[in-house]
CSV table of C-alpha atoms and ligand atoms in Angstrom, one decimal:
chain,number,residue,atom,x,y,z
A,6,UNK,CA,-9.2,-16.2,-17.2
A,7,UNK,CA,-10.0,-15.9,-13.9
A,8,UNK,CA,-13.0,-13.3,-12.6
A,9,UNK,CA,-11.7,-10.2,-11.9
A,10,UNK,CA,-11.7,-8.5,-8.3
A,11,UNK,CA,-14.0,-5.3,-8.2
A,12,UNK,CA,-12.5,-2.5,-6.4
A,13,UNK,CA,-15.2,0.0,-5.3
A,14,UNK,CA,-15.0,3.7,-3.3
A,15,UNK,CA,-18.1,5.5,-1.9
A,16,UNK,CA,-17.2,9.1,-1.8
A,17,UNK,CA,-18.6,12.5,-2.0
A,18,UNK,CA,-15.4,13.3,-4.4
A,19,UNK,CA,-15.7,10.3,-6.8
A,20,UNK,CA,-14.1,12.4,-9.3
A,21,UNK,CA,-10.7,12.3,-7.3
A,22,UNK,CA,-10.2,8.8,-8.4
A,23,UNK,CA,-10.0,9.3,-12.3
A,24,UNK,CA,-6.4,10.0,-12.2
A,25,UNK,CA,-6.1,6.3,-10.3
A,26,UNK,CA,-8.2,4.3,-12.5
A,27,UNK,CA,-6.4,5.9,-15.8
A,28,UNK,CA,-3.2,5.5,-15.1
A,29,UNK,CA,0.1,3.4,-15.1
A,30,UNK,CA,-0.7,-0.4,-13.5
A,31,UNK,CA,-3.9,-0.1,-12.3
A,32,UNK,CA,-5.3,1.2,-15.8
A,33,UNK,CA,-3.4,-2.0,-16.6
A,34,UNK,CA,-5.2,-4.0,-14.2
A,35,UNK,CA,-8.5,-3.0,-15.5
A,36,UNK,CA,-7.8,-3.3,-19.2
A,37,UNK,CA,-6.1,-6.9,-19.0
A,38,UNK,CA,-9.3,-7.9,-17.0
A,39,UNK,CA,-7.8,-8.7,-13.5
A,40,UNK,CA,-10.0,-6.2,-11.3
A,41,UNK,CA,-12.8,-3.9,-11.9
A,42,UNK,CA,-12.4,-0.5,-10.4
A,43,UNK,CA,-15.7,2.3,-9.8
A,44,UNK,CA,-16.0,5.4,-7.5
A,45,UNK,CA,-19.3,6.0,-6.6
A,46,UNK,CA,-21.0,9.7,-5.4
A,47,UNK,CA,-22.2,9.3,-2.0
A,48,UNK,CA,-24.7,12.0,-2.9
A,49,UNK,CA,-26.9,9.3,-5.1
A,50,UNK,CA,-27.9,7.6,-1.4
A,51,UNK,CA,-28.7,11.4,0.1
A,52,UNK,CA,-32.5,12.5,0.3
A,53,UNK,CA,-34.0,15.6,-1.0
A,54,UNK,CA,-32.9,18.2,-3.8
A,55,UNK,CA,-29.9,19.7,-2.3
A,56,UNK,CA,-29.2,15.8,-1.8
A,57,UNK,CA,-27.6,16.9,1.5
A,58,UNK,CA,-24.7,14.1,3.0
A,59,UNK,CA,-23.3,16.0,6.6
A,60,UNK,CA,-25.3,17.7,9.2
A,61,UNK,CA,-24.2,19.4,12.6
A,62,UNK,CA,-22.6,17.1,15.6
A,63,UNK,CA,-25.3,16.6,18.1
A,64,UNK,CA,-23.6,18.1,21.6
A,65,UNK,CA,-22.2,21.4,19.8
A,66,UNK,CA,-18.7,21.2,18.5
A,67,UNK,CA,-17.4,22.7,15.5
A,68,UNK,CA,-17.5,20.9,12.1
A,69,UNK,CA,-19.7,18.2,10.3
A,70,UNK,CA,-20.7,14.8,10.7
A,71,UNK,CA,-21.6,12.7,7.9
A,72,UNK,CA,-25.0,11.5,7.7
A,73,UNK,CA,-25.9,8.1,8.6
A,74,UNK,CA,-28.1,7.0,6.0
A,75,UNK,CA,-26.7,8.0,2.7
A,76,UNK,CA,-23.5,5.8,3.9
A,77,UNK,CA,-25.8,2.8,5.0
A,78,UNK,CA,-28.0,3.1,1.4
A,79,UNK,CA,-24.1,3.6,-0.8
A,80,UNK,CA,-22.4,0.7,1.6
A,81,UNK,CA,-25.9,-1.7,1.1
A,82,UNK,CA,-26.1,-1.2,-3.1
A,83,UNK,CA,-22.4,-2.0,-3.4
A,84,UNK,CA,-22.9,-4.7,-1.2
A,85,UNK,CA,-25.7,-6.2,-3.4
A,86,UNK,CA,-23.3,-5.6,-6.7
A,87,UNK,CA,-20.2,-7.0,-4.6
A,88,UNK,CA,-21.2,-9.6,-2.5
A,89,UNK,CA,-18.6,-11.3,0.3
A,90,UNK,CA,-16.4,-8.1,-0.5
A,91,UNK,CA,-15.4,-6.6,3.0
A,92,UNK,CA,-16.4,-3.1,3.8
A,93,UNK,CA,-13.3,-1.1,4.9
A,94,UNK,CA,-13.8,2.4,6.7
A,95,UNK,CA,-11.1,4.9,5.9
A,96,UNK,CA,-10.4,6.6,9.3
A,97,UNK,CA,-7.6,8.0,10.8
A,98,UNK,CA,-8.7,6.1,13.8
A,99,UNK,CA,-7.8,2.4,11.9
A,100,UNK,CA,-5.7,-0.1,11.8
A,101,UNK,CA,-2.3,1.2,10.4
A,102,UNK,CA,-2.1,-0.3,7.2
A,103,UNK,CA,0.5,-2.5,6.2
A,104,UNK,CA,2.2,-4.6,4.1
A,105,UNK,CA,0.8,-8.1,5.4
A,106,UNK,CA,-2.7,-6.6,6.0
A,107,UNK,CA,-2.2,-6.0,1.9
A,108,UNK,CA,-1.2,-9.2,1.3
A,109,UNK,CA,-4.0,-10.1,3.1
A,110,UNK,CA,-6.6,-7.8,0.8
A,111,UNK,CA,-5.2,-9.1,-2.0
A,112,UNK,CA,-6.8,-12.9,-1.2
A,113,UNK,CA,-10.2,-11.1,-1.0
A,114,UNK,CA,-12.4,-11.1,-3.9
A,115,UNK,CA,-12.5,-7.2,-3.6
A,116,UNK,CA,-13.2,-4.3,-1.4
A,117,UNK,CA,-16.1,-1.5,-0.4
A,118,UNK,CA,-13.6,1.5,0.5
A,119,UNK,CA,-15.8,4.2,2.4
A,120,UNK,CA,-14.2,7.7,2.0
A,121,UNK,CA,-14.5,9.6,5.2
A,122,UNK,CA,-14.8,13.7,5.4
A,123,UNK,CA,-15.2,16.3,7.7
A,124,UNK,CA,-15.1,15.9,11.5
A,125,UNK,CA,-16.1,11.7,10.6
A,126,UNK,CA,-19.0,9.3,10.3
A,127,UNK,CA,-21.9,9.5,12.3
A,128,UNK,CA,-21.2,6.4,14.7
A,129,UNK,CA,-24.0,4.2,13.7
A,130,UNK,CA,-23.0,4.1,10.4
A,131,UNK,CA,-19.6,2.7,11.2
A,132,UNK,CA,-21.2,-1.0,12.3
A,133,UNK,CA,-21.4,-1.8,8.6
A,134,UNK,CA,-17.3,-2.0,8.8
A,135,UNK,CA,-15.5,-5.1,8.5
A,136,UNK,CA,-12.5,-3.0,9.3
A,137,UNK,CA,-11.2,0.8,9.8
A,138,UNK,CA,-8.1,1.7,7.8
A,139,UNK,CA,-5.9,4.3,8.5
A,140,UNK,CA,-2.4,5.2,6.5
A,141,UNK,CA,-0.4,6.6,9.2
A,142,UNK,CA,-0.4,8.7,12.1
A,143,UNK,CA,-1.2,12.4,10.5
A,144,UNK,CA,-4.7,14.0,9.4
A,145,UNK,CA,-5.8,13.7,5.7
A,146,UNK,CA,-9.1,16.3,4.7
A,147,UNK,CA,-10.7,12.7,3.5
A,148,UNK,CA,-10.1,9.4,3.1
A,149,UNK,CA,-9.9,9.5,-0.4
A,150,UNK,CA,-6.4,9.6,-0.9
A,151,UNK,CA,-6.0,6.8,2.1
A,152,UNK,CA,-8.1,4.9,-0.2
A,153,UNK,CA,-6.2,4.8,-3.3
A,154,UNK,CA,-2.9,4.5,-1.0
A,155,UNK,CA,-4.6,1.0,0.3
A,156,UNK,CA,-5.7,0.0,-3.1
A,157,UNK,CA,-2.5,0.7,-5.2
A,158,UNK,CA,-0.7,-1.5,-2.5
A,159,UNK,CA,-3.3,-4.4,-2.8
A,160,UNK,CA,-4.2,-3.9,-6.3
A,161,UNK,CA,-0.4,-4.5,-7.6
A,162,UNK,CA,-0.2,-8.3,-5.9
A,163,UNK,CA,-3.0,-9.8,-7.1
A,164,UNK,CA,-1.6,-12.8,-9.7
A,165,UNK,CA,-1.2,-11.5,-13.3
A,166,UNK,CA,-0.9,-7.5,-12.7
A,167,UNK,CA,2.6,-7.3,-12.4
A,168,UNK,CA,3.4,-9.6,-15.0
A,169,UNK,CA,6.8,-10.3,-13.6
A,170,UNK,CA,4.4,-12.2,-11.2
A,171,UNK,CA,7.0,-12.6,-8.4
A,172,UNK,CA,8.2,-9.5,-9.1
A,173,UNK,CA,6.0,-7.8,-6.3
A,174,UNK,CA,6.5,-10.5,-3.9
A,175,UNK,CA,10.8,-10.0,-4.0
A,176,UNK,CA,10.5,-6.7,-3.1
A,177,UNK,CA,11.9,-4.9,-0.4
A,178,UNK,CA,9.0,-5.1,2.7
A,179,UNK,CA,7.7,-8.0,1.6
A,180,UNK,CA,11.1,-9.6,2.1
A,181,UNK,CA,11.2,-7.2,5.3
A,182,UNK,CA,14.6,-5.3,4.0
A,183,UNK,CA,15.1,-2.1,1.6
A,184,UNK,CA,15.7,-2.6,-1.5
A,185,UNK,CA,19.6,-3.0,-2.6
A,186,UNK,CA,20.4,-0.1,-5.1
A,187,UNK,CA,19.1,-0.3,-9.0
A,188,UNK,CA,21.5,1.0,-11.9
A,189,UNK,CA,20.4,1.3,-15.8
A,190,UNK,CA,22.6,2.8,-18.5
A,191,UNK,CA,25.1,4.7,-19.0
A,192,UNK,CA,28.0,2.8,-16.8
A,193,UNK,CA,29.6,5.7,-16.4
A,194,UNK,CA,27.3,8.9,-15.1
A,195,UNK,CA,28.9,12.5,-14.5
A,196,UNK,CA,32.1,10.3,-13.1
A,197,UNK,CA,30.1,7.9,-11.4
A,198,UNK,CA,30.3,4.2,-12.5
A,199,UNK,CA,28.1,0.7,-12.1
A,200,UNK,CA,29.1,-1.2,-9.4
A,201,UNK,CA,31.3,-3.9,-11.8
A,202,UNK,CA,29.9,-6.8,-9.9
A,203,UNK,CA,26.3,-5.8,-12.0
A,204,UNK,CA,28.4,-5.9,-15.4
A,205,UNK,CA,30.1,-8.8,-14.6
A,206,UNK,CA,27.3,-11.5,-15.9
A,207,UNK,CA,28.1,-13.7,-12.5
A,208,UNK,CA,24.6,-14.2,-11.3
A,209,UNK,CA,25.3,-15.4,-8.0
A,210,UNK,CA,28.4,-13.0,-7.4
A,211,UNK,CA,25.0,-10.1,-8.5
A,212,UNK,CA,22.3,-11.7,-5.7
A,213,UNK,CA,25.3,-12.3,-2.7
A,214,UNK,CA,26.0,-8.3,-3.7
A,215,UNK,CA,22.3,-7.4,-3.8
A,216,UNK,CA,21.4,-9.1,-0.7
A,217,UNK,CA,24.6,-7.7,1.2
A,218,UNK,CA,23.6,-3.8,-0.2
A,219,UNK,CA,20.4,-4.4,1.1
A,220,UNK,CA,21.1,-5.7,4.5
A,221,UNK,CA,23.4,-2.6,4.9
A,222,UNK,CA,21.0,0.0,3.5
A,223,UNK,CA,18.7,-1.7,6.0
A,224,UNK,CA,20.9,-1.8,8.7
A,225,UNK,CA,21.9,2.5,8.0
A,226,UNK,CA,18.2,3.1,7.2
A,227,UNK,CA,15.7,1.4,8.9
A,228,UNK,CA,17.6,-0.6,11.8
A,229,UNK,CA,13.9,-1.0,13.7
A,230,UNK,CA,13.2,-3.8,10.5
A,231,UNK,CA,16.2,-6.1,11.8
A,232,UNK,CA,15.1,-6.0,15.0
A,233,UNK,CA,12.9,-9.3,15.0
A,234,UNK,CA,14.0,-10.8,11.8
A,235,UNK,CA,15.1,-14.1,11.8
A,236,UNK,CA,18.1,-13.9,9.4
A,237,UNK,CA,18.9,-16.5,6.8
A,238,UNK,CA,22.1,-18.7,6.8
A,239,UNK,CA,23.6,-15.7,4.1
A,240,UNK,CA,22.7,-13.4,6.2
A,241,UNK,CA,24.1,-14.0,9.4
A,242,UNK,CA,27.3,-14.5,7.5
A,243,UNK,CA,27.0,-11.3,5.9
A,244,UNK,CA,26.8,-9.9,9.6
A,245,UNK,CA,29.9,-11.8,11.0
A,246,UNK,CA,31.9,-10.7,8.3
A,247,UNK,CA,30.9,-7.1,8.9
A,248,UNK,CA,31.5,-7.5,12.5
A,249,UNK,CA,34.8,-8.7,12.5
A,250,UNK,CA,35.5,-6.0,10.0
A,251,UNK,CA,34.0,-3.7,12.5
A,252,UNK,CA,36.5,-5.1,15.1
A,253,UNK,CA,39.4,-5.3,13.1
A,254,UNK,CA,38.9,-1.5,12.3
A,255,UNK,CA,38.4,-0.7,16.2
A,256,UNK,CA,41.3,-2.7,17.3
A,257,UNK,CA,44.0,-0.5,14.8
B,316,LIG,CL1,-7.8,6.8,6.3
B,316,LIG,N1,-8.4,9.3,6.7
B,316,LIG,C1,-8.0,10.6,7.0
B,316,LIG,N2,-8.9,11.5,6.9
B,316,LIG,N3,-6.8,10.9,7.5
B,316,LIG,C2,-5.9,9.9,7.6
B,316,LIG,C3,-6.2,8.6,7.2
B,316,LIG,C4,-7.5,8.3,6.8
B,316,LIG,N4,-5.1,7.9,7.4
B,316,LIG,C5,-4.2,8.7,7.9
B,316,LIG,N5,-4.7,9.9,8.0
């Protein structure tokens, strides 16, 4: 068994992250003994007995500023407990998060995830980053939630948590196309049936259908992901045929 990865948020809501450790595969992930998963109060590191973590922006403004040192102090002890683990600063002003920078993540041996709120970080606290993270272009009351979004995407490919182990690695943005369509029981639902190439037991026939249903949900969907995809020899056929059935239909 290999050590696990340790998984650590530094938040003045640690409590928001209950629901994420208890449940579904990353519960999984911490019983089976792949990754180790703690949030830890940000109030701890803050000085005096109202143990006080935001103060007033210095030039006037409205809202607060988080305090420098209680982030320094939290980011420094889970440093010491997690050491070579990168420190990642949840901010809407980040990188936009992706799925390489996951796969990238998930080679890590963990990750310090600092959980922004009010107005932001005093500046000088942000030096401590090894990167800013943000989940998309729209304004979150904390970076709690962009947390757990970054570390239920990283979390599910490390080797061993999915079981199916290249079950995460088939899917659909990994591959760079949507997913073709899923079916379970009954084959017939309120009149509408199972495409018959999934019952037919003709493996090949199932992934040339599958592929095809995911190029063109791709293609209706998201057209922007084919734009600098270098297609594979199936593909391109699958495109050719399409096209000439395109044509045929134009030139009636
Ligand atoms: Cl990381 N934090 C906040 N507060 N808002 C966000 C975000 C992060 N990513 C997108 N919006």
């Amino acid at each position: 068994m290999p050590s696990p990865f340790h998984y650590a948020a530094l938040s003045i809501f640690p409590e928001m992250f209950d629901g994420f450790w208890s449940t579904g595969m990353v519960r999984r992930a911490i019983m089976g003994g792949f990754i180790t998963g703690k949030a830890v109060d940000l109030r701890a590191f803050a000085e005096g007995v109202h143990k006080v973590t935001d103060d007033k922006p210095y030039g006037g403004g409205c809202g607060m500023v988080m305090k420098p040192e209680p982030l320094m102090k939290g980011i420094a002890h889970l440093q010491s407990e997690m050491p070579g683990a990168p420190v990642i600063v949840m901010t809407p002003q980040g990188q936009p998060f992706s799925q390489s920078l996951a796969e990238d993540l998930a080679r890590e041996k963990g990750m310090i995830m600092v959980c922004g709120r009010y107005e932001g970080m005093d500046e000088r606290a942000c030096i401590k980053a090894d990167m800013e993270l943000s989940i998309g272009d729209y304004v979150l009351t904390g970076g709690e939630l962009a947390a757990m979004v970054v570390m239920d995407a990283v979390i599910r490919l490390i080797p061993g948590v999915l079981g199916g182990e290249d079950s995460a690695e088939k899917e659909s943005f990994s591959e760079g196309l949507i997913e073709y369509a899923h079916y379970t029981r009954p084959p017939v639902y309120e009149g509408m049936e199972v495409p018959a190439v999934l019952l037919s037991g003709n493996h090949r026939a199932i992934d040339s259908w599958r592929l095809e249903t995911s190029l063109k949900r791709t293609f209706l969907k998201r057209p922007d992901l084919l734009e600098d995809r270098s297609f594979s020899r199936e593909e391109r056929s699958i495109l050719q045929k399409w096209s000439r059935e395109i044509a045929r239909l134009a030139d009636n």
